Coordinates of C-alpha atoms in Angstrom, one line a residue:
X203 CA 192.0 167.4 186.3
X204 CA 190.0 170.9 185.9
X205 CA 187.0 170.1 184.4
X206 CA 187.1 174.0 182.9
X207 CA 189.1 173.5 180.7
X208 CA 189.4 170.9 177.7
X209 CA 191.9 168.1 177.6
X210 CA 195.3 170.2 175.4
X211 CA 195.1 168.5 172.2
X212 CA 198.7 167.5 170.7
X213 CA 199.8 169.1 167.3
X214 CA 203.0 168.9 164.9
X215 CA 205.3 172.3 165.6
X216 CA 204.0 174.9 163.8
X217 CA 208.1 175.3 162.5
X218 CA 207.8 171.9 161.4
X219 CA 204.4 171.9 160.1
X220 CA 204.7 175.0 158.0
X221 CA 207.6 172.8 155.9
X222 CA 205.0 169.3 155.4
X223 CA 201.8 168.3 153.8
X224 CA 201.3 166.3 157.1
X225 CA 198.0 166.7 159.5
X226 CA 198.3 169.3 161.6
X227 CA 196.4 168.2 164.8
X228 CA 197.5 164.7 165.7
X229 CA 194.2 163.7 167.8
X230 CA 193.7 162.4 171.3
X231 CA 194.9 159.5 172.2
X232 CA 192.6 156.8 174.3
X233 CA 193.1 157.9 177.7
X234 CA 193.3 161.8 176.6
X235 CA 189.3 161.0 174.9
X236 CA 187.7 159.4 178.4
X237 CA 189.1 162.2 180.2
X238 CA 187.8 164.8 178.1
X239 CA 184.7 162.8 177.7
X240 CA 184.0 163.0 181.6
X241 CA 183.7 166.5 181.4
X242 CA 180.6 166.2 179.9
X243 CA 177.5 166.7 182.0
X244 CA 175.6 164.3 179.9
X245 CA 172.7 166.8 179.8
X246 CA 168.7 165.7 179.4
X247 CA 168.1 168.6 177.3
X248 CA 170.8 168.3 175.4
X249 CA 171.2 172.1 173.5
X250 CA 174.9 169.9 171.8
X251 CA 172.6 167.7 169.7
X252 CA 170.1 171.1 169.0
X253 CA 173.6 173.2 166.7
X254 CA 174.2 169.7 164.8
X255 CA 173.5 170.0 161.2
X256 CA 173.2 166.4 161.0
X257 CA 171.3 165.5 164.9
X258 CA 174.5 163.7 166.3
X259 CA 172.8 162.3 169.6
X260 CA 176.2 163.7 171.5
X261 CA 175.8 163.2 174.8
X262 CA 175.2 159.2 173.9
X263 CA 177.9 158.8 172.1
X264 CA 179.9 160.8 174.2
X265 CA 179.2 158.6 177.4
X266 CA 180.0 155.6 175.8
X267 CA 183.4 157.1 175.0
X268 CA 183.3 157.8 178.5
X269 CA 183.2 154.4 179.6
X270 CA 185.4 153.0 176.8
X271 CA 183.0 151.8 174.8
X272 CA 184.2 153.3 171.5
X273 CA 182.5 151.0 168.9
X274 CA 179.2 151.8 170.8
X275 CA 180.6 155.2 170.3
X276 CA 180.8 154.6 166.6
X277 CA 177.4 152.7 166.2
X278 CA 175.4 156.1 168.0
X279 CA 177.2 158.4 165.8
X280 CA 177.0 155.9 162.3
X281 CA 172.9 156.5 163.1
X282 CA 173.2 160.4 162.2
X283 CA 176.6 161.0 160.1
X284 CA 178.1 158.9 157.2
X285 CA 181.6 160.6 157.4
X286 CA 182.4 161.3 161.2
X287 CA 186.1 160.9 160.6
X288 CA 185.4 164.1 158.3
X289 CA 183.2 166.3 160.8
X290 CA 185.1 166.0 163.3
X291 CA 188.1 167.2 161.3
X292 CA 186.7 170.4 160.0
X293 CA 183.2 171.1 161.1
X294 CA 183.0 174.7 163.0
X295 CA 181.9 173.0 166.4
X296 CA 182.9 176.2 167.9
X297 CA 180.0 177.8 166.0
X298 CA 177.5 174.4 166.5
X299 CA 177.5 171.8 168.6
X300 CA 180.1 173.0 171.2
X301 CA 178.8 176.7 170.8
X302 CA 175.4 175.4 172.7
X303 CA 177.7 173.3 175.0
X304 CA 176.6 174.1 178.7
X305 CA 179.9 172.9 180.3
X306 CA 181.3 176.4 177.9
X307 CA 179.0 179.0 179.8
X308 CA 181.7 178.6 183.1
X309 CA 184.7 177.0 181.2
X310 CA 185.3 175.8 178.0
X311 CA 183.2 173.4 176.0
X312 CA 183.7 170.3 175.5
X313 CA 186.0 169.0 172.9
X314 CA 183.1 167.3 170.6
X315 CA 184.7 167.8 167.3
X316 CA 187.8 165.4 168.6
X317 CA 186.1 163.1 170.6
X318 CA 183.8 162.6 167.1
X319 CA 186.9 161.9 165.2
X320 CA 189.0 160.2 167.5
X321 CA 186.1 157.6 167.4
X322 CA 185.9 157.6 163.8
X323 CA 189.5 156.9 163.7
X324 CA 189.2 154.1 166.5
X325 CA 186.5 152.4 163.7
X326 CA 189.2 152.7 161.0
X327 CA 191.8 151.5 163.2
X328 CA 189.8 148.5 164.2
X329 CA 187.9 147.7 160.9
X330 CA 184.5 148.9 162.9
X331 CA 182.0 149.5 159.7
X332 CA 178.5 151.0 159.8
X333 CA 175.6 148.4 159.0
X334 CA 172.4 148.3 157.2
X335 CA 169.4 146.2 158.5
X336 CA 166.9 147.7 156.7
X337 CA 165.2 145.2 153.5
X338 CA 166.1 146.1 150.1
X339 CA 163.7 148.4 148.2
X340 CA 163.4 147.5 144.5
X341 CA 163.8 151.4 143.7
X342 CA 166.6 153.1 142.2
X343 CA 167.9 156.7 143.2
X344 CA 170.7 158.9 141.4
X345 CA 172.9 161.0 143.2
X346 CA 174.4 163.2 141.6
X347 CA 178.0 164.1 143.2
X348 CA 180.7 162.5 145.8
X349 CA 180.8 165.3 147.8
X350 CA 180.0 165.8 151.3
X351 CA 175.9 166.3 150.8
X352 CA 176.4 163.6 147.8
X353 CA 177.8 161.4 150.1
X354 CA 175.5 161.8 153.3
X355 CA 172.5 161.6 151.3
X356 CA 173.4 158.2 149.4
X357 CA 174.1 156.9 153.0
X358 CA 171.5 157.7 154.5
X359 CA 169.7 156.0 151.3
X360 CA 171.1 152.9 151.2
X361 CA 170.4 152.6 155.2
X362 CA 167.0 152.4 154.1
X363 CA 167.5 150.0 151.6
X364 CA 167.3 151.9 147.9
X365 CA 169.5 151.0 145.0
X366 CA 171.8 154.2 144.9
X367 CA 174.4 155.1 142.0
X368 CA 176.5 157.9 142.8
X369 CA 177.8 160.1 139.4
X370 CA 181.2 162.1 140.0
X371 CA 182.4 164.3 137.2
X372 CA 186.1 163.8 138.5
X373 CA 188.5 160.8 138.1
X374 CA 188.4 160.7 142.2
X375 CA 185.6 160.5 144.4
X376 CA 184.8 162.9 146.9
X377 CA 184.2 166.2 145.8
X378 CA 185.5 169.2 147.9
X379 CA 186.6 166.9 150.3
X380 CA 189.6 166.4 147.7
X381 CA 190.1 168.9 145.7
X382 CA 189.1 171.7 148.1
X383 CA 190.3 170.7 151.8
X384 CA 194.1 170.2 151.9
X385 CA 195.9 167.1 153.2
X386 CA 197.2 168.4 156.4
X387 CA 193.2 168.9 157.5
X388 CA 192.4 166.9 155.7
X389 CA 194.1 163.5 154.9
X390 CA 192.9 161.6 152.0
X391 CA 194.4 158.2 152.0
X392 CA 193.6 158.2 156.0
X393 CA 190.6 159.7 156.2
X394 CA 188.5 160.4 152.7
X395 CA 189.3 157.2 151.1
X396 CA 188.2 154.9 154.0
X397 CA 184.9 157.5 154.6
X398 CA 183.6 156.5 150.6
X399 CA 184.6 152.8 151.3
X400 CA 182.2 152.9 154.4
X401 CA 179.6 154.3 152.3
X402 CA 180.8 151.4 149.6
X403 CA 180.4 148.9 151.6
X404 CA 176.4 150.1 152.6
X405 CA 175.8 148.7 148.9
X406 CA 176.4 152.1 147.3
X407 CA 177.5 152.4 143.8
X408 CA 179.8 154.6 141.8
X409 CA 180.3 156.2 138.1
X410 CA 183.3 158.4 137.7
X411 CA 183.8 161.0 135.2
X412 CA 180.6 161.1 134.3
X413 CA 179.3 164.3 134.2
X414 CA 175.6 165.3 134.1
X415 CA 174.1 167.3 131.3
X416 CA 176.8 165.8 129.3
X417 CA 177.9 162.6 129.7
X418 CA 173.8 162.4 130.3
X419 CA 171.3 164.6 131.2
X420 CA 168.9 164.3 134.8
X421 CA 165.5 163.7 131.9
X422 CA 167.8 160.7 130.8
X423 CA 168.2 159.4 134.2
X424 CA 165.1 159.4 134.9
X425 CA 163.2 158.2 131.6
X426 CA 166.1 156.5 129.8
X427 CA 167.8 154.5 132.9
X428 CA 164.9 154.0 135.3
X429 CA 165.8 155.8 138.2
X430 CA 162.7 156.5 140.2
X431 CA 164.5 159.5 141.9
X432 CA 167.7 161.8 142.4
X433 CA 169.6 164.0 144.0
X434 CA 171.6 166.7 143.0
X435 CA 174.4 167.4 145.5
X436 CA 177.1 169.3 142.5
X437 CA 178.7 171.4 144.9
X438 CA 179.5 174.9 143.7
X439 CA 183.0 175.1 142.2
X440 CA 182.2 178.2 139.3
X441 CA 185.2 180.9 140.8
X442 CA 184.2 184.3 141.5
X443 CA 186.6 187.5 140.4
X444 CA 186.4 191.0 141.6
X445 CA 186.6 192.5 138.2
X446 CA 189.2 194.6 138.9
X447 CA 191.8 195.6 136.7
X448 CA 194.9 193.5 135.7
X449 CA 192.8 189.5 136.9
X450 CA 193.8 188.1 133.9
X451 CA 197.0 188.7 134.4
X452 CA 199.7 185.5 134.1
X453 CA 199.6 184.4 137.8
X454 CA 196.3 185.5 138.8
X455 CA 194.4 181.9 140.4
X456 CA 191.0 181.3 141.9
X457 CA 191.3 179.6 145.2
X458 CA 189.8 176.2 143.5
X459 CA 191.9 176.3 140.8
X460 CA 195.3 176.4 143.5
X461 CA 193.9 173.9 145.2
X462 CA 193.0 171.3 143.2
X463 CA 196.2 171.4 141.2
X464 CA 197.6 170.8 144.7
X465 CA 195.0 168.5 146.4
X466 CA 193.7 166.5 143.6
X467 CA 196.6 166.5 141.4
X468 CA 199.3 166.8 143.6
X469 CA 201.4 169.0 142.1
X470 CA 203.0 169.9 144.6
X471 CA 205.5 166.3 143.7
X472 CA 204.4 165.9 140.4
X473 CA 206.2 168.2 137.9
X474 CA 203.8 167.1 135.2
X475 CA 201.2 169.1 136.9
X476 CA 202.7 172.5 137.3
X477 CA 201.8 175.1 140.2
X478 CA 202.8 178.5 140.8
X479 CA 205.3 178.3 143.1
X480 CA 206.1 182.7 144.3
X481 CA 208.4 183.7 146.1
X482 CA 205.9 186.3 147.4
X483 CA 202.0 185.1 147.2
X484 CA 199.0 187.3 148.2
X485 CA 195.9 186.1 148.9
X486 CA 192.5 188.3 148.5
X487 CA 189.2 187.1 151.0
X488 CA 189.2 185.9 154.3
X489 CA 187.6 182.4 155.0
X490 CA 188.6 179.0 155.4
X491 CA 189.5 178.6 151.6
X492 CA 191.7 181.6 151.8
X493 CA 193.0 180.3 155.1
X494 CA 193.6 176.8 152.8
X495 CA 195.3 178.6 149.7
X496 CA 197.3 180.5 151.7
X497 CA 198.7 177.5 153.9
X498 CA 199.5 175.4 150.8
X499 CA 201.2 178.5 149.5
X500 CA 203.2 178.6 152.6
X501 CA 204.1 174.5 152.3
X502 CA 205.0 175.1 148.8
X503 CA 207.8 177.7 149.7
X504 CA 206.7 180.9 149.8
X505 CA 206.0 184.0 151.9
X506 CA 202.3 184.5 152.1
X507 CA 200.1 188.0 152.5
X508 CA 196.1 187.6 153.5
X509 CA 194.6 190.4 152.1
X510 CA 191.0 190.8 153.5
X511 CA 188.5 194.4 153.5
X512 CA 187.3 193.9 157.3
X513 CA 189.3 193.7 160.3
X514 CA 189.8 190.3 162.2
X515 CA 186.9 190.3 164.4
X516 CA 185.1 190.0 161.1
X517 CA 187.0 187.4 159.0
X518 CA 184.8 184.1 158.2
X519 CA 187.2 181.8 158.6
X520 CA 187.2 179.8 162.0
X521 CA 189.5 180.9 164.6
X522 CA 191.4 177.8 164.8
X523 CA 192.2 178.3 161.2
X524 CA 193.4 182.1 161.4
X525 CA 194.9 181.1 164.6
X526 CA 197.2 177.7 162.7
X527 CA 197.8 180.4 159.9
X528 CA 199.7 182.6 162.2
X529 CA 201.7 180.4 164.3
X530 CA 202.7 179.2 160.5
X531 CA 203.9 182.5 159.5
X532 CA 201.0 184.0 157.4
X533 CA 201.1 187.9 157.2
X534 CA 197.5 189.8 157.4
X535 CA 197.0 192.8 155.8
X536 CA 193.6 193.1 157.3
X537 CA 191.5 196.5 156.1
X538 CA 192.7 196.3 153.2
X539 CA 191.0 195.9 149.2
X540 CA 192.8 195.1 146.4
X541 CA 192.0 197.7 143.3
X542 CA 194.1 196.6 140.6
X543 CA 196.4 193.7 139.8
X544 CA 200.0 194.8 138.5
X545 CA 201.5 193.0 135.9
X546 CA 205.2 193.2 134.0
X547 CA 206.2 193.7 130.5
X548 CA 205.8 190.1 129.9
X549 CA 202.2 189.8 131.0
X550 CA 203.0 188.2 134.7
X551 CA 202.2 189.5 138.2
X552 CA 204.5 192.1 139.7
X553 CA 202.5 193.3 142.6
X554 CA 199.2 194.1 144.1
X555 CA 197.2 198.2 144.3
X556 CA 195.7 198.1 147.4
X557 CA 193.7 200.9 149.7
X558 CA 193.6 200.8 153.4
X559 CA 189.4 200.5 154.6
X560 CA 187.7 201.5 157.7
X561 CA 184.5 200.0 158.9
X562 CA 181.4 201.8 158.5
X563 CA 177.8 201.0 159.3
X564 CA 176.2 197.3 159.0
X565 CA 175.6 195.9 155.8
X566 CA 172.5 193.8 154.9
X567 CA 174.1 190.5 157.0
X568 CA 175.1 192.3 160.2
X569 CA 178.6 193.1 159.7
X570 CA 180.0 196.3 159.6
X571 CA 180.9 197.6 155.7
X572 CA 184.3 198.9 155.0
X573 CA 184.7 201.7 153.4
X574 CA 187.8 203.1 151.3
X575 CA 189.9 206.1 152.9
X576 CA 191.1 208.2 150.2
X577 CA 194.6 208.5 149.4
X578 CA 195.9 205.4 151.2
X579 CA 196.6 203.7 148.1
X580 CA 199.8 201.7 148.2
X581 CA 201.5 198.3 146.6
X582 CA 202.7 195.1 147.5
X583 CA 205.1 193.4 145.7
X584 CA 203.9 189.8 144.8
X585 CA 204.5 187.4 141.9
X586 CA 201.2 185.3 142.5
X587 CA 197.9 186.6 143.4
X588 CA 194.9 184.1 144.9
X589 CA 191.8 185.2 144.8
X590 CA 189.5 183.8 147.3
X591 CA 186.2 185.0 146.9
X592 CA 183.1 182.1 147.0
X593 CA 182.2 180.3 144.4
X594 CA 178.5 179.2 142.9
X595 CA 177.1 176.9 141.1
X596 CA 178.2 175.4 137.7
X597 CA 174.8 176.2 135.6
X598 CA 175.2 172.9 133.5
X599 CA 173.0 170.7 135.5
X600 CA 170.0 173.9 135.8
X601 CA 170.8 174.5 131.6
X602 CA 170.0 170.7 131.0
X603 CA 167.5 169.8 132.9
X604 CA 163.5 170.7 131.9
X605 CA 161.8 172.5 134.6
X606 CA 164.3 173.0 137.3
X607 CA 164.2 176.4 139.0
X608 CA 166.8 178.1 139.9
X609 CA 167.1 182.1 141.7
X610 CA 168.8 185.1 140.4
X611 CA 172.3 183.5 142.1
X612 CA 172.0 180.5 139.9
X613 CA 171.3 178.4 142.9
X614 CA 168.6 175.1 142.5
X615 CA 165.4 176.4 144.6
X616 CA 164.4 174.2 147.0
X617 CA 161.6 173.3 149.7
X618 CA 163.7 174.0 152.9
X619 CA 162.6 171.3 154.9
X620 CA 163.3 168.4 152.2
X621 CA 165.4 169.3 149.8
X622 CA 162.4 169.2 146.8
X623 CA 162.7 171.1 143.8
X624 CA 160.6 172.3 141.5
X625 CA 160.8 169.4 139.4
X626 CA 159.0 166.6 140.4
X627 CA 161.3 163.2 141.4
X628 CA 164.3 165.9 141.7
X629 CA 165.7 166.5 145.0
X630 CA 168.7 169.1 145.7
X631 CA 171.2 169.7 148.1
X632 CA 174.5 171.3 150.0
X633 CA 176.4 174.4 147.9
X634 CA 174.1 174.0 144.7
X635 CA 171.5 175.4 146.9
X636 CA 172.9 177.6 148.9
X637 CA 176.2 178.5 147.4
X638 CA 179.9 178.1 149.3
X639 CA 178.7 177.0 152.4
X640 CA 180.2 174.3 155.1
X641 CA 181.3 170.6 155.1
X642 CA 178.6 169.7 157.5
X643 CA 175.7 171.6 156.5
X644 CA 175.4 170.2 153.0
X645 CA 176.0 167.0 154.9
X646 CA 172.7 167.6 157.3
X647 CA 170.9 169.2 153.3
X648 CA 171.7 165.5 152.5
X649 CA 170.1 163.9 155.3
X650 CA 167.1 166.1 155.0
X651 CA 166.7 164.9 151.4
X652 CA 166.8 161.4 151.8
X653 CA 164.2 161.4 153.8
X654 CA 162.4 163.4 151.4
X655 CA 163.1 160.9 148.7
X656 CA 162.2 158.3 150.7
X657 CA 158.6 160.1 152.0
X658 CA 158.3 160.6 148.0
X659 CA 158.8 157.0 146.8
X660 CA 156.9 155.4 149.6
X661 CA 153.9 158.1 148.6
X662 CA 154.6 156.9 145.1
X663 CA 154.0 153.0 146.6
X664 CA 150.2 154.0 147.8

């Protein structure tokens, strides 16, 4: 064994995959995890456990795995996360946890993000559940999504014994982790589904479509229904557009509207829920959502061009994404920015104006800005465009709710450290506070703020 380098982890043919809905990686098995497991050095000053959004203690869990101990494993993890099976799926560990990982500085890091969800897997397998000893509070908390911060935070919650109700707009529970991730990262029936029955089976409750602000409003919560506290976790699923000419063309898609007619309402087997199905499909932007539109695109038939401004040192998505997307087949038209959308007689999508960039000086966040060169417009011929671009928050909760602020990106304004807004009893979290952000850092948003709620309610006892 060279302890340099990680333990190969198996996964389908990219030939084969590029043709399925089924999950891409296919895990470690139990002998594969202790060997990669002994690689760790099991560190005292653990710098793993100091990139987790959430506090995983890694090297614990890690040496249990180790020694075969997985539902140890499980128990040490359960403390910090309510959906390992999730994290360790798609959380960037290149970028967190295994980014600090000392074993990386002379090889390669150790494989944290599979150990995590080969253990969570193991539970599932094994019918391994997390457990609540703490007494139960007679206080009631709201939460106001299923998605990941949603979910963390009502975990964390009913570990510490509150009465928490969960309100999803949607007719399935889960949020992003649904309607946004697609099944072969992300199974749902494997993985999402058992994740919310764990956090079921902690005592927490659930109330589909219902959506807040106007099914009810957070006052009505609060002073109609007697909840003592909540937590607003909505996610941010409002598109963004470039404004260019020719977007509202027939065939033109946000990223979240592709992939929840895919995802959610699995269209791509259910005629009654139609999806643009191109021959040719580009998609504008250059993160892990594009990477998932474009993929699905791919599954669903077509050929598939990334279009993204910056070259591919700069793209946001993580490598192992860009990396899946072109063993799959995916083109990259990398410096490049669309400038109008082409459409035919009939109003539909024809093709994409593009300009060729170069990169320029640093913009406000670091990276270099690309600039156009003149007179290297030219087209490509497409019959869908996806465009890829962030998202922010629905406004409906802020435009209901009395004395919530919010900044000039319609994002709820929070106290960093606990997730407190500006009205009192009303705790925030995940993408409505920062915008698009990641799986597990609106998870760790949603850890900070139930220990905010509970500091608040306990203050509220004295």
């Amino acid at each position: 064994m060279d302890v340099l380098k990680k333990v190969p982890i198996r996964e389908q043919d990219p030939k084969v995959r590029a043709t399925n809905f089924e999950e891409v990686c296919l895990g470690y098995n139990k002998e594969e995890a202790m060997e990669e497991a002994s690689r760790c050095l099991n560190c005292k000053n653990a710098q793993c456990v100091k990139g987790c959004p959430v506090s995983i203690s890694i090297p614990d869990f890690i040496k249990e795995v180790k020694e075969g101990n997985f539902k140890e494993a499980y128990d040490v993890i359960s403390k910090s996360s309510s959906l390992p099976a999730v994290c360790g799926r798609v959380c960037p560990q290149e970028s967190q946890c295994e980014g600090k990982c000392i074993r990386g500085i002379k090889g390669e890091p150790v494989s944290i993000g599979k150990l995590e969800r080969f253990v969570a897997d193991w539970a599932f397998e094994n019918g391994v559940k997390p457990t609540v000893n703490a007494e139960k509070k007679n206080k009631k908390v709201a939460v106001i999504g299923s998605g990941p911060s949603g979910l963390s935070c009502a975990g964390d919650l009913a570990k510490l014994g509150y009465d928490v109700t969960v309100f999803e707009a949607l007719h399935e529970l889960g949020g992003v982790l649904v309607y946004g991730i697609p099944e072969f990262r992300l199974p749902k029936e494997k993985v999402v589904k058992k994740e919310i029955e764990n956090v079921k089976a902690l005592g927490v409750k659930f109330e589909k479509n219902t959506i807040i602000g106007k099914s009810f409003t957070i006052d009505e919560l609060i002073d109609k229904y007697g909840f003592e506290a909540v937590f607003i976790g909505s996610g941010a699923g409002l598109p963004k557009f470039m404004g260019i000419p020719g977007e509202n063309a027939n065939g033109v898609f946000s990223a979240n509207e592709y992939l929840t007619r895919s995802n959610l309402m699995k269209a791509f087997r259910d005629a009654e829920t139609p999806i643009m199905i191109g021959k040719k499909v580009v998609v504008v932007g250059g993160g892990n959502v594009a990477m998932d539109a474009a993929r699905t695109a791919l599954r669903l038939g077509s050929e598939v061009h990334i279009v993204y401004r910056r070259s591919e040192e700069e793209l946001p998505a993580r490598v192992e994404e860009v990396h899946h997307a072109k063993e799959e087949g995916i083109i990259f038209n990398l410096l490049t920015n669309p400038v109008e959308i082409l459409s035919d007689e009939n109003g539909w999508v024809c093709g994409i104006k593009c300009i060729k960039m170069e990169l320029g000086e640093p913009d406000e966040s670091g990276r270099r800005s690309p600039v156009e060169i003149p007179g290297s417009e030219f087209e490509i011929e497409c019959d869908a465009v996806i465009m890829s671009l962030g998202t922010s928050p629905n406004p409906l909760i802020s435009s209901t709710t009395k004395g919530l602020e919010i900044n000039r990106r319609k994002c709820i304004v929070v106290k960093e450290e606990n997730g407190e807004t500006s009205k009192e009893g009303v705790f925030a979290g995940g993408d409505a506070v920062t915008g698009a952000a990641t799986v597990i850092l609106a998870m760790g948003a949603g850890r900070c703020a139930a220990k905010g709620i509970d500091e608040y309610l306990s203050g509220k006892e004295n």
